[in-house]
Amino acid sequence: MKRKQILNDMTPYKPGKQIEEVKQAYGLNRIVKLASNENPYGHSMKVDDYFTRYQPSLNIYPDGYTADLRRALAENLNVSENQLIFGNGTDEIVQIIGRAFLYPGVNTVMATPTFPQYKHNALVEGAEVKEVPTDNGYHNLPAMLEAIDEKTNVVWLCSPNNPTGCLIPRDDLYEFLNQCPADVLVVLDEAYLEYVEKALQPNVLANLQHYKNLVVLRTFSKAHGLAGLRIGYGVANPELIPALDVVRGPFNTSAIAQKAALLALEDETFIDDTISRNHTVKKTFEQFLETIGWNYFESHTNFLLVTTPVSGNETFDYLLKHGFIVRPGEGLGAPHTIRVTIGSEADMQDLQQVLYQFHQNINEES
C-alpha cells in the first residue's frame, strides 16, 4: 500500500493508562487517575438533569452548523457567529488547521515541549517542523520570531502551555502578535484559560479585529468537565473561518455534545467552584513539594509539571503500583519530570503520602 512515507517514522498518539487496565495489571481495587488533566469534580449538574429528562434522537444527524451553541457562545464571548468553528475537541481543530495551512515545502514554528498534536499533524501534512526550546517552561517568543522565515505558514502558542503550565505574559504576547508577519497564521491555544486568574488573562478576543492572522482555540473538555463528549471551538476573524470549514467534516460534533456544552456554558457557578477548589488544592500540593525539596514549574492550569530526583518513568512506575496514574515527562519531551493533574482534596492527600514514602525510599538508597 502506497501510504505517506512520513507515516513509517511516526507512531499513533498513546493516551495515558486507563483505570481498569491498571486495576487488572496490579490487582488494585482503587485507582486515582491524575494523567489527563480532567476535572475531578465532574461537570455541571445541569447536564445530568437535562439528559435524565430528555433523551436525544440518536437516529437524527446533529446540526452541522451548531446553531444553538454558536448563538449562545457568540453572545457569551462578544464575537460574531461567523467567527466560530467547532470541532471534536480542539484536537480536531488543530488537525483542521494543519490540513488547511500545512503542506510540503512550508514550515511551522512551535515551542518544545508543548502539546504534541501540533507537531504530529504538521508531520502528517508533510510540513517542516521548527521547534524552539522553552525557557524554564515559558515560550521563548523572541527566538520563535527569529525562527519564522518566508516559508513559515503557522506558529503555535500554547498558553498556558501543556505540559509546563506556564502562561505567556500579556505584554509579551501582544508584542509577539505585533511583530509576527501578517501572512503567518498564529494559533493561540487557550485550553486551560478558565484556570488563569482573571487579572492575568490576555483577553485577546476583545482585540481580535486587529489580528486577522490569529485563531484562538478553547475547549469544554477541561474546566467544564466534558472531556468524554469531545467538543471544542476556535475563534478568528470571519475571513479565516471559511478556509477551515472547507476542511471540517459536515457533522463533526454530536448532538449530545452540542447540548451539553450549551448547558455547561450557562453554569458559571460550577466553573467558579471548580477554579476555586483547584487553586486551593494546587497550592497545598505545591507546599508539600517544597517540604520534600521537589521543584515544579509555575502553573496556571489544573496540573503541575514536577521535577523528579529520578527518572519520570521510575516515578511513574512507583505511583502506578500504588494506585496513581500520572504522566511521565519522558513521553512529553520533559525528562525527569511527571505531570500531575490536580485531583480532589482527598485524592491529593493520599498522593502526598505515597510521594513522601517514595521520597524517603530514594533518600535511603542514596
mmCIF file of C-alpha atoms in Angstrom:
data_model
loop_
_atom_site.group_PDB
_atom_site.id
_atom_site.type_symbol
_atom_site.label_atom_id
_atom_site.label_comp_id
_atom_site.label_asym_id
_atom_site.label_seq_id
_atom_site.Cartn_x
_atom_site.Cartn_y
_atom_site.Cartn_z
ATOM 1 C CA MET A 1 0.000 0.000 0.000
ATOM 2 C CA LYS A 2 1.382 3.392 -1.024
ATOM 3 C CA ARG A 3 0.851 5.479 2.080
ATOM 4 C CA LYS A 4 2.674 8.684 3.015
ATOM 5 C CA GLN A 5 6.355 7.935 3.662
ATOM 6 C CA ILE A 6 6.392 10.038 6.835
ATOM 7 C CA LEU A 7 3.921 7.629 8.488
ATOM 8 C CA ASN A 8 6.623 4.963 8.584
ATOM 9 C CA ASP A 9 8.538 7.102 11.081
ATOM 10 C CA MET A 10 5.558 8.049 13.260
ATOM 11 C CA THR A 11 3.534 6.329 15.958
ATOM 12 C CA PRO A 12 -0.119 6.821 16.933
ATOM 13 C CA TYR A 13 -0.991 9.019 19.901
ATOM 14 C CA LYS A 14 -0.635 6.981 23.077
ATOM 15 C CA PRO A 15 -3.151 8.011 25.757
ATOM 16 C CA GLY A 16 -2.460 7.574 29.443
ATOM 17 C CA LYS A 17 -3.205 4.239 31.059
ATOM 18 C CA GLN A 18 -6.860 3.570 31.781
ATOM 19 C CA ILE A 19 -8.240 2.723 35.221
ATOM 20 C CA GLU A 20 -9.470 -0.809 34.518
ATOM 21 C CA GLU A 21 -6.193 -1.655 32.784
ATOM 22 C CA VAL A 22 -4.186 -0.693 35.862
ATOM 23 C CA LYS A 23 -6.546 -2.473 38.254
ATOM 24 C CA GLN A 24 -6.105 -5.742 36.397
ATOM 25 C CA ALA A 25 -2.350 -5.378 35.964
ATOM 26 C CA TYR A 26 -1.581 -4.672 39.638
ATOM 27 C CA GLY A 27 -4.516 -6.292 41.418
ATOM 28 C CA LEU A 28 -5.709 -2.989 42.859
ATOM 29 C CA ASN A 29 -9.255 -2.063 43.870
ATOM 30 C CA ARG A 30 -8.835 1.707 43.832
ATOM 31 C CA ILE A 31 -7.168 3.764 41.123
ATOM 32 C CA VAL A 32 -6.816 7.547 41.016
ATOM 33 C CA LYS A 33 -6.267 8.888 37.518
ATOM 34 C CA LEU A 34 -4.231 12.104 37.521
ATOM 35 C CA ALA A 35 -2.845 11.829 33.997
ATOM 36 C CA SER A 36 -5.148 13.598 31.542
ATOM 37 C CA ASN A 37 -5.968 16.948 33.197
ATOM 38 C CA GLU A 38 -9.629 16.061 33.585
ATOM 39 C CA ASN A 39 -11.910 17.860 36.026
ATOM 40 C CA PRO A 40 -12.102 15.762 39.234
ATOM 41 C CA TYR A 41 -15.365 17.485 40.165
ATOM 42 C CA GLY A 42 -17.221 16.220 37.116
ATOM 43 C CA HIS A 43 -19.399 18.622 35.159
ATOM 44 C CA SER A 44 -22.394 20.866 35.633
ATOM 45 C CA MET A 45 -25.422 19.121 37.140
ATOM 46 C CA LYS A 46 -27.487 20.946 34.528
ATOM 47 C CA VAL A 47 -26.142 18.444 32.007
ATOM 48 C CA ASP A 48 -27.215 15.434 34.061
ATOM 49 C CA ASP A 49 -30.598 16.969 34.868
ATOM 50 C CA TYR A 50 -31.348 17.620 31.211
ATOM 51 C CA PHE A 51 -30.381 14.200 29.888
ATOM 52 C CA THR A 52 -32.278 12.489 32.719
ATOM 53 C CA ARG A 53 -35.466 14.147 31.493
ATOM 54 C CA TYR A 54 -34.837 14.266 27.742
ATOM 55 C CA GLN A 55 -33.460 11.524 25.520
ATOM 56 C CA PRO A 56 -31.703 12.672 22.324
ATOM 57 C CA SER A 57 -32.867 11.365 18.963
ATOM 58 C CA LEU A 58 -29.865 9.239 18.082
ATOM 59 C CA ASN A 59 -31.201 8.362 14.629
ATOM 60 C CA ILE A 60 -31.039 12.016 13.526
ATOM 61 C CA TYR A 61 -27.848 13.727 12.345
ATOM 62 C CA PRO A 62 -26.624 16.569 14.566
ATOM 63 C CA ASP A 63 -26.860 20.191 13.498
ATOM 64 C CA GLY A 64 -23.867 20.609 11.207
ATOM 65 C CA TYR A 65 -23.879 24.374 11.842
ATOM 66 C CA THR A 66 -24.020 24.002 15.649
ATOM 67 C CA ALA A 67 -26.579 26.817 15.609
ATOM 68 C CA ASP A 68 -27.808 26.920 19.231
ATOM 69 C CA LEU A 69 -24.360 26.636 20.797
ATOM 70 C CA ARG A 70 -22.929 29.005 18.196
ATOM 71 C CA ARG A 71 -25.515 31.658 19.056
ATOM 72 C CA ALA A 72 -25.014 31.352 22.815
ATOM 73 C CA LEU A 73 -21.220 31.230 22.621
ATOM 74 C CA ALA A 74 -21.049 34.236 20.306
ATOM 75 C CA GLU A 75 -23.080 36.228 22.815
ATOM 76 C CA ASN A 76 -21.009 34.949 25.748
ATOM 77 C CA LEU A 77 -17.706 35.843 24.067
ATOM 78 C CA ASN A 78 -18.980 39.031 22.428
ATOM 79 C CA VAL A 79 -17.975 37.865 18.942
ATOM 80 C CA SER A 80 -19.933 37.296 15.736
ATOM 81 C CA GLU A 81 -21.381 33.889 14.937
ATOM 82 C CA ASN A 82 -19.326 33.725 11.740
ATOM 83 C CA GLN A 83 -16.122 33.962 13.785
ATOM 84 C CA LEU A 84 -16.596 30.493 15.290
ATOM 85 C CA ILE A 85 -15.664 26.977 14.227
ATOM 86 C CA PHE A 86 -16.467 23.869 16.271
ATOM 87 C CA GLY A 87 -14.570 20.617 16.491
ATOM 88 C CA ASN A 88 -14.498 17.183 18.064
ATOM 89 C CA GLY A 89 -12.335 18.667 20.801
ATOM 90 C CA THR A 90 -9.688 21.235 19.920
ATOM 91 C CA ASP A 91 -7.614 18.259 18.766
ATOM 92 C CA GLU A 92 -9.738 18.166 15.630
ATOM 93 C CA ILE A 93 -9.376 21.904 15.041
ATOM 94 C CA VAL A 94 -5.593 21.502 15.282
ATOM 95 C CA GLN A 95 -5.907 18.815 12.629
ATOM 96 C CA ILE A 96 -8.152 21.050 10.502
ATOM 97 C CA ILE A 97 -5.631 23.902 10.670
ATOM 98 C CA GLY A 98 -2.881 21.521 9.638
ATOM 99 C CA ARG A 99 -4.865 20.266 6.650
ATOM 100 C CA ALA A 100 -5.752 23.798 5.548
ATOM 101 C CA PHE A 101 -2.412 25.568 6.021
ATOM 102 C CA LEU A 102 0.398 22.999 6.112
ATOM 103 C CA TYR A 103 1.867 21.014 3.213
ATOM 104 C CA PRO A 104 5.262 20.017 1.774
ATOM 105 C CA GLY A 105 7.541 22.986 1.197
ATOM 106 C CA VAL A 106 6.331 25.106 4.133
ATOM 107 C CA ASN A 107 7.257 25.060 7.818
ATOM 108 C CA THR A 108 5.606 25.600 11.159
ATOM 109 C CA VAL A 109 7.103 27.005 14.376
ATOM 110 C CA MET A 110 6.299 25.805 17.887
ATOM 111 C CA ALA A 111 7.774 25.546 21.366
ATOM 112 C CA THR A 112 9.211 22.369 22.834
ATOM 113 C CA PRO A 113 7.935 20.832 24.971
ATOM 114 C CA THR A 114 4.360 21.709 24.106
ATOM 115 C CA PHE A 115 1.137 19.964 23.093
ATOM 116 C CA PRO A 116 2.372 17.146 20.823
ATOM 117 C CA GLN A 117 -0.521 17.191 18.361
ATOM 118 C CA TYR A 118 0.806 20.382 16.731
ATOM 119 C CA LYS A 119 3.912 18.540 15.590
ATOM 120 C CA HIS A 120 2.102 15.305 14.856
ATOM 121 C CA ASN A 121 -0.369 16.875 12.445
ATOM 122 C CA ALA A 122 2.286 19.040 10.807
ATOM 123 C CA LEU A 123 4.405 15.989 10.036
ATOM 124 C CA VAL A 124 1.422 14.115 8.621
ATOM 125 C CA GLU A 125 0.829 17.005 6.220
ATOM 126 C CA GLY A 126 4.476 16.980 5.127
ATOM 127 C CA ALA A 127 5.483 20.341 6.589
ATOM 128 C CA GLU A 128 8.860 21.046 8.193
ATOM 129 C CA VAL A 129 8.685 21.481 11.964
ATOM 130 C CA LYS A 130 10.807 24.111 13.715
ATOM 131 C CA GLU A 131 10.930 23.603 17.480
ATOM 132 C CA VAL A 132 12.163 26.310 19.851
ATOM 133 C CA PRO A 133 13.065 25.150 23.395
ATOM 134 C CA THR A 134 11.105 26.756 26.207
ATOM 135 C CA ASP A 135 12.903 28.895 28.766
ATOM 136 C CA ASN A 136 12.166 27.431 32.198
ATOM 137 C CA GLY A 137 8.807 26.289 30.859
ATOM 138 C CA TYR A 138 7.938 29.564 29.112
ATOM 139 C CA HIS A 139 7.725 30.139 25.371
ATOM 140 C CA ASN A 140 10.882 31.840 24.094
ATOM 141 C CA LEU A 141 8.982 34.312 21.923
ATOM 142 C CA PRO A 142 11.999 36.266 20.591
ATOM 143 C CA ALA A 143 13.594 33.011 19.423
ATOM 144 C CA MET A 144 10.305 31.910 17.878
ATOM 145 C CA LEU A 145 10.125 35.171 15.936
ATOM 146 C CA GLU A 146 13.663 34.574 14.694
ATOM 147 C CA ALA A 147 12.684 31.092 13.538
ATOM 148 C CA ILE A 148 9.976 32.472 11.252
ATOM 149 C CA ASP A 149 11.011 32.791 7.612
ATOM 150 C CA GLU A 150 9.365 33.193 4.206
ATOM 151 C CA LYS A 151 8.264 29.537 4.285
ATOM 152 C CA THR A 152 6.543 29.712 7.679
ATOM 153 C CA ASN A 153 2.769 29.260 7.478
ATOM 154 C CA VAL A 154 1.730 28.588 11.081
ATOM 155 C CA VAL A 155 3.044 29.417 14.563
ATOM 156 C CA TRP A 156 1.621 27.585 17.584
ATOM 157 C CA LEU A 157 1.372 29.239 21.001
ATOM 158 C CA CYS A 158 0.007 27.162 23.878
ATOM 159 C CA SER A 159 -0.846 29.410 26.801
ATOM 160 C CA PRO A 160 -0.937 28.188 29.472
ATOM 161 C CA ASN A 161 1.485 25.699 27.996
ATOM 162 C CA ASN A 162 0.959 21.962 28.164
ATOM 163 C CA PRO A 163 2.919 20.266 29.755
ATOM 164 C CA THR A 164 4.661 23.047 31.716
ATOM 165 C CA GLY A 165 1.604 25.077 32.767
ATOM 166 C CA CYS A 166 3.365 28.400 32.170
ATOM 167 C CA LEU A 167 1.379 31.398 30.914
ATOM 168 C CA ILE A 168 2.669 33.777 28.250
ATOM 169 C CA PRO A 169 2.615 37.248 29.873
ATOM 170 C CA ARG A 170 0.080 39.587 28.295
ATOM 171 C CA ASP A 171 2.563 42.241 27.140
ATOM 172 C CA ASP A 172 4.888 39.621 25.652
ATOM 173 C CA LEU A 173 2.004 38.021 23.780
ATOM 174 C CA TYR A 174 0.873 41.281 22.198
ATOM 175 C CA GLU A 175 4.434 42.222 21.321
ATOM 176 C CA PHE A 176 4.766 38.889 19.528
ATOM 177 C CA LEU A 177 1.474 39.362 17.686
ATOM 178 C CA ASN A 178 2.507 42.851 16.593
ATOM 179 C CA GLN A 179 5.861 41.643 15.251
ATOM 180 C CA CYS A 180 4.703 38.429 13.625
ATOM 181 C CA PRO A 181 4.341 38.708 9.809
ATOM 182 C CA ALA A 182 0.723 39.281 8.797
ATOM 183 C CA ASP A 183 0.754 36.329 6.393
ATOM 184 C CA VAL A 184 1.707 33.817 9.126
ATOM 185 C CA LEU A 185 -1.185 32.197 10.957
ATOM 186 C CA VAL A 186 -0.818 32.372 14.755
ATOM 187 C CA VAL A 187 -2.715 29.704 16.696
ATOM 188 C CA LEU A 188 -3.210 30.609 20.354
ATOM 189 C CA ASP A 189 -4.334 27.503 22.231
ATOM 190 C CA GLU A 190 -6.129 28.552 25.430
ATOM 191 C CA ALA A 191 -7.448 25.160 26.516
ATOM 192 C CA TYR A 192 -6.773 25.997 30.174
ATOM 193 C CA LEU A 193 -7.792 29.656 30.118
ATOM 194 C CA GLU A 194 -10.521 29.282 32.756
ATOM 195 C CA TYR A 195 -7.876 28.337 35.336
ATOM 196 C CA VAL A 196 -5.936 31.572 34.786
ATOM 197 C CA GLU A 197 -6.587 34.398 37.218
ATOM 198 C CA LYS A 198 -8.855 36.972 35.609
ATOM 199 C CA ALA A 199 -6.288 39.743 36.085
ATOM 200 C CA LEU A 200 -3.700 37.762 34.104
ATOM 201 C CA GLN A 201 -5.890 36.704 31.190
ATOM 202 C CA PRO A 202 -4.785 38.438 27.958
ATOM 203 C CA ASN A 203 -8.357 38.930 26.666
ATOM 204 C CA VAL A 204 -7.263 38.574 23.041
ATOM 205 C CA LEU A 205 -10.837 38.143 21.805
ATOM 206 C CA ALA A 206 -11.506 41.797 22.574
ATOM 207 C CA ASN A 207 -8.682 42.722 20.198
ATOM 208 C CA LEU A 208 -9.242 40.055 17.572
ATOM 209 C CA GLN A 209 -10.178 42.629 14.929
ATOM 210 C CA HIS A 210 -6.575 43.892 14.994
ATOM 211 C CA TYR A 211 -5.094 40.465 14.250
ATOM 212 C CA LYS A 212 -6.522 38.962 11.080
ATOM 213 C CA ASN A 213 -3.923 36.159 11.225
ATOM 214 C CA LEU A 214 -4.930 34.910 14.699
ATOM 215 C CA VAL A 215 -7.118 31.961 15.677
ATOM 216 C CA VAL A 216 -7.855 31.234 19.343
ATOM 217 C CA LEU A 217 -8.640 27.679 20.467
ATOM 218 C CA ARG A 218 -10.708 26.781 23.538
ATOM 219 C CA THR A 219 -12.411 23.659 24.833
ATOM 220 C CA PHE A 220 -15.193 22.279 27.005
ATOM 221 C CA SER A 221 -13.013 19.304 27.993
ATOM 222 C CA LYS A 222 -11.068 20.826 30.878
ATOM 223 C CA ALA A 223 -12.741 23.184 33.358
ATOM 224 C CA HIS A 224 -16.241 22.408 32.040
ATOM 225 C CA GLY A 225 -15.632 18.678 32.546
ATOM 226 C CA LEU A 226 -16.964 17.399 29.210
ATOM 227 C CA ALA A 227 -13.852 15.542 28.056
ATOM 228 C CA GLY A 228 -15.856 12.405 27.268
ATOM 229 C CA LEU A 229 -18.088 14.254 24.787
ATOM 230 C CA ARG A 230 -15.266 15.884 22.796
ATOM 231 C CA ILE A 231 -16.231 19.411 21.859
ATOM 232 C CA GLY A 232 -14.048 22.486 21.422
ATOM 233 C CA TYR A 233 -14.031 25.609 19.310
ATOM 234 C CA GLY A 234 -11.928 28.182 17.550
ATOM 235 C CA VAL A 235 -12.435 31.935 17.257
ATOM 236 C CA ALA A 236 -10.959 34.004 14.425
ATOM 237 C CA ASN A 237 -11.705 36.812 12.021
ATOM 238 C CA PRO A 238 -14.530 35.896 9.620
ATOM 239 C CA GLU A 239 -12.121 35.786 6.678
ATOM 240 C CA LEU A 240 -10.285 32.806 8.202
ATOM 241 C CA ILE A 241 -13.260 30.610 9.089
ATOM 242 C CA PRO A 242 -14.366 29.552 5.556
ATOM 243 C CA ALA A 243 -10.938 28.084 4.759
ATOM 244 C CA LEU A 244 -11.172 25.962 7.903
ATOM 245 C CA ASP A 245 -14.801 24.989 7.334
ATOM 246 C CA VAL A 246 -13.917 23.571 3.924
ATOM 247 C CA VAL A 247 -11.727 21.003 5.683
ATOM 248 C CA ARG A 248 -14.118 20.322 8.577
ATOM 249 C CA GLY A 249 -16.336 17.257 8.413
ATOM 250 C CA PRO A 250 -20.039 18.047 7.895
ATOM 251 C CA PHE A 251 -21.327 16.543 11.185
ATOM 252 C CA ASN A 252 -18.194 16.618 13.316
ATOM 253 C CA THR A 253 -19.764 17.369 16.717
ATOM 254 C CA SER A 254 -22.536 15.232 18.154
ATOM 255 C CA ALA A 255 -25.972 16.479 19.164
ATOM 256 C CA ILE A 256 -25.324 15.370 22.746
ATOM 257 C CA ALA A 257 -22.025 17.247 22.902
ATOM 258 C CA GLN A 258 -23.580 20.403 21.483
ATOM 259 C CA LYS A 259 -26.416 20.399 24.038
ATOM 260 C CA ALA A 260 -24.138 19.529 26.955
ATOM 261 C CA ALA A 261 -21.756 22.357 26.044
ATOM 262 C CA LEU A 262 -24.660 24.784 25.834
ATOM 263 C CA LEU A 263 -25.826 23.790 29.321
ATOM 264 C CA ALA A 264 -22.284 23.889 30.724
ATOM 265 C CA LEU A 265 -21.810 27.375 29.329
ATOM 266 C CA GLU A 266 -24.790 28.580 31.379
ATOM 267 C CA ASP A 267 -23.477 27.248 34.696
ATOM 268 C CA GLU A 268 -20.961 29.846 35.831
ATOM 269 C CA THR A 269 -21.332 28.718 39.450
ATOM 270 C CA PHE A 270 -19.868 25.302 38.630
ATOM 271 C CA ILE A 271 -16.880 26.879 36.870
ATOM 272 C CA ASP A 272 -16.247 29.300 39.734
ATOM 273 C CA ASP A 273 -16.348 26.439 42.251
ATOM 274 C CA THR A 274 -14.035 24.300 40.115
ATOM 275 C CA ILE A 275 -11.465 27.072 39.773
ATOM 276 C CA SER A 276 -11.555 27.923 43.474
ATOM 277 C CA ARG A 277 -11.105 24.320 44.597
ATOM 278 C CA ASN A 278 -8.364 23.683 42.043
ATOM 279 C CA HIS A 279 -6.444 26.733 43.249
ATOM 280 C CA THR A 280 -6.691 25.700 46.908
ATOM 281 C CA VAL A 281 -5.677 22.081 46.329
ATOM 282 C CA LYS A 282 -2.861 23.025 43.963
ATOM 283 C CA LYS A 283 -1.431 25.453 46.498
ATOM 284 C CA THR A 284 -1.454 22.742 49.164
ATOM 285 C CA PHE A 285 0.292 20.313 46.805
ATOM 286 C CA GLU A 286 2.908 22.927 45.912
ATOM 287 C CA GLN A 287 3.637 23.458 49.599
ATOM 288 C CA PHE A 288 4.048 19.708 50.068
ATOM 289 C CA LEU A 289 6.506 19.500 47.154
ATOM 290 C CA GLU A 290 8.513 22.315 48.689
ATOM 291 C CA THR A 291 8.755 20.454 52.006
ATOM 292 C CA ILE A 292 10.332 17.411 50.301
ATOM 293 C CA GLY A 293 12.548 19.573 48.077
ATOM 294 C CA TRP A 294 10.967 18.719 44.706
ATOM 295 C CA ASN A 295 10.788 21.552 42.184
ATOM 296 C CA TYR A 296 7.832 22.315 39.931
ATOM 297 C CA PHE A 297 7.048 24.713 37.109
ATOM 298 C CA GLU A 298 4.841 27.733 37.708
ATOM 299 C CA SER A 299 1.414 26.589 36.571
ATOM 300 C CA HIS A 300 -1.750 28.495 35.694
ATOM 301 C CA THR A 301 -3.650 25.285 34.987
ATOM 302 C CA ASN A 302 -5.140 22.256 36.727
ATOM 303 C CA PHE A 303 -1.854 20.348 36.622
ATOM 304 C CA LEU A 304 1.762 20.634 37.753
ATOM 305 C CA LEU A 305 4.899 19.534 35.930
ATOM 306 C CA VAL A 306 7.061 18.248 38.770
ATOM 307 C CA THR A 307 10.827 17.692 38.552
ATOM 308 C CA THR A 308 11.741 14.266 39.955
ATOM 309 C CA PRO A 309 15.037 13.184 41.590
ATOM 310 C CA VAL A 310 14.966 10.005 39.478
ATOM 311 C CA SER A 311 13.561 9.490 36.001
ATOM 312 C CA GLY A 312 9.949 10.376 35.370
ATOM 313 C CA ASN A 313 9.363 6.811 34.207
ATOM 314 C CA GLU A 314 10.637 5.375 37.503
ATOM 315 C CA THR A 315 8.434 7.761 39.477
ATOM 316 C CA PHE A 316 5.502 6.900 37.231
ATOM 317 C CA ASP A 317 6.010 3.158 37.807
ATOM 318 C CA TYR A 318 6.146 3.562 41.577
ATOM 319 C CA LEU A 319 2.963 5.617 41.658
ATOM 320 C CA LEU A 320 1.225 3.208 39.302
ATOM 321 C CA LYS A 321 1.899 0.278 41.614
ATOM 322 C CA HIS A 322 0.345 2.301 44.421
ATOM 323 C CA GLY A 323 -2.808 3.179 42.504
ATOM 324 C CA PHE A 324 -1.993 6.589 40.980
ATOM 325 C CA ILE A 325 -1.810 7.225 37.242
ATOM 326 C CA VAL A 326 0.246 10.288 36.224
ATOM 327 C CA ARG A 327 2.116 11.135 33.009
ATOM 328 C CA PRO A 328 5.879 10.573 32.900
ATOM 329 C CA GLY A 329 7.691 13.535 31.390
ATOM 330 C CA GLU A 330 9.869 11.381 29.152
ATOM 331 C CA GLY A 331 6.894 10.937 26.827
ATOM 332 C CA LEU A 332 6.110 14.657 26.895
ATOM 333 C CA GLY A 333 9.551 15.942 25.933
ATOM 334 C CA ALA A 334 10.365 16.821 29.551
ATOM 335 C CA PRO A 335 12.595 14.073 31.024
ATOM 336 C CA HIS A 336 12.979 13.698 34.793
ATOM 337 C CA THR A 337 9.503 15.075 35.397
ATOM 338 C CA ILE A 338 5.961 13.881 35.945
ATOM 339 C CA ARG A 339 2.826 15.784 35.013
ATOM 340 C CA VAL A 340 0.258 15.540 37.785
ATOM 341 C CA THR A 341 -3.360 16.570 37.325
ATOM 342 C CA ILE A 342 -4.697 18.333 40.416
ATOM 343 C CA GLY A 343 -7.313 15.937 41.753
ATOM 344 C CA SER A 344 -9.812 16.191 44.579
ATOM 345 C CA GLU A 345 -8.776 17.189 48.079
ATOM 346 C CA ALA A 346 -8.856 13.604 49.370
ATOM 347 C CA ASP A 347 -7.058 12.084 46.382
ATOM 348 C CA MET A 348 -4.240 14.615 46.557
ATOM 349 C CA GLN A 349 -3.759 13.992 50.261
ATOM 350 C CA ASP A 350 -3.370 10.280 49.530
ATOM 351 C CA LEU A 351 -0.949 11.044 46.688
ATOM 352 C CA GLN A 352 1.197 13.125 49.020
ATOM 353 C CA GLN A 353 1.530 10.193 51.410
ATOM 354 C CA VAL A 354 2.679 7.900 48.594
ATOM 355 C CA LEU A 355 5.101 10.503 47.220
ATOM 356 C CA TYR A 356 6.528 11.122 50.694
ATOM 357 C CA GLN A 357 7.267 7.419 51.085
ATOM 358 C CA PHE A 358 8.872 7.337 47.638
ATOM 359 C CA HIS A 359 10.992 10.349 48.593
ATOM 360 C CA GLN A 360 12.092 8.575 51.775
ATOM 361 C CA ASN A 361 12.981 5.433 49.816
ATOM 362 C CA ILE A 362 15.174 7.429 47.420
ATOM 363 C CA ASN A 363 16.997 9.128 50.286
ATOM 364 C CA GLU A 364 17.677 5.787 51.984
ATOM 365 C CA GLU A 365 19.116 4.320 48.783
ATOM 366 C CA SER A 366 21.384 7.290 48.051
#
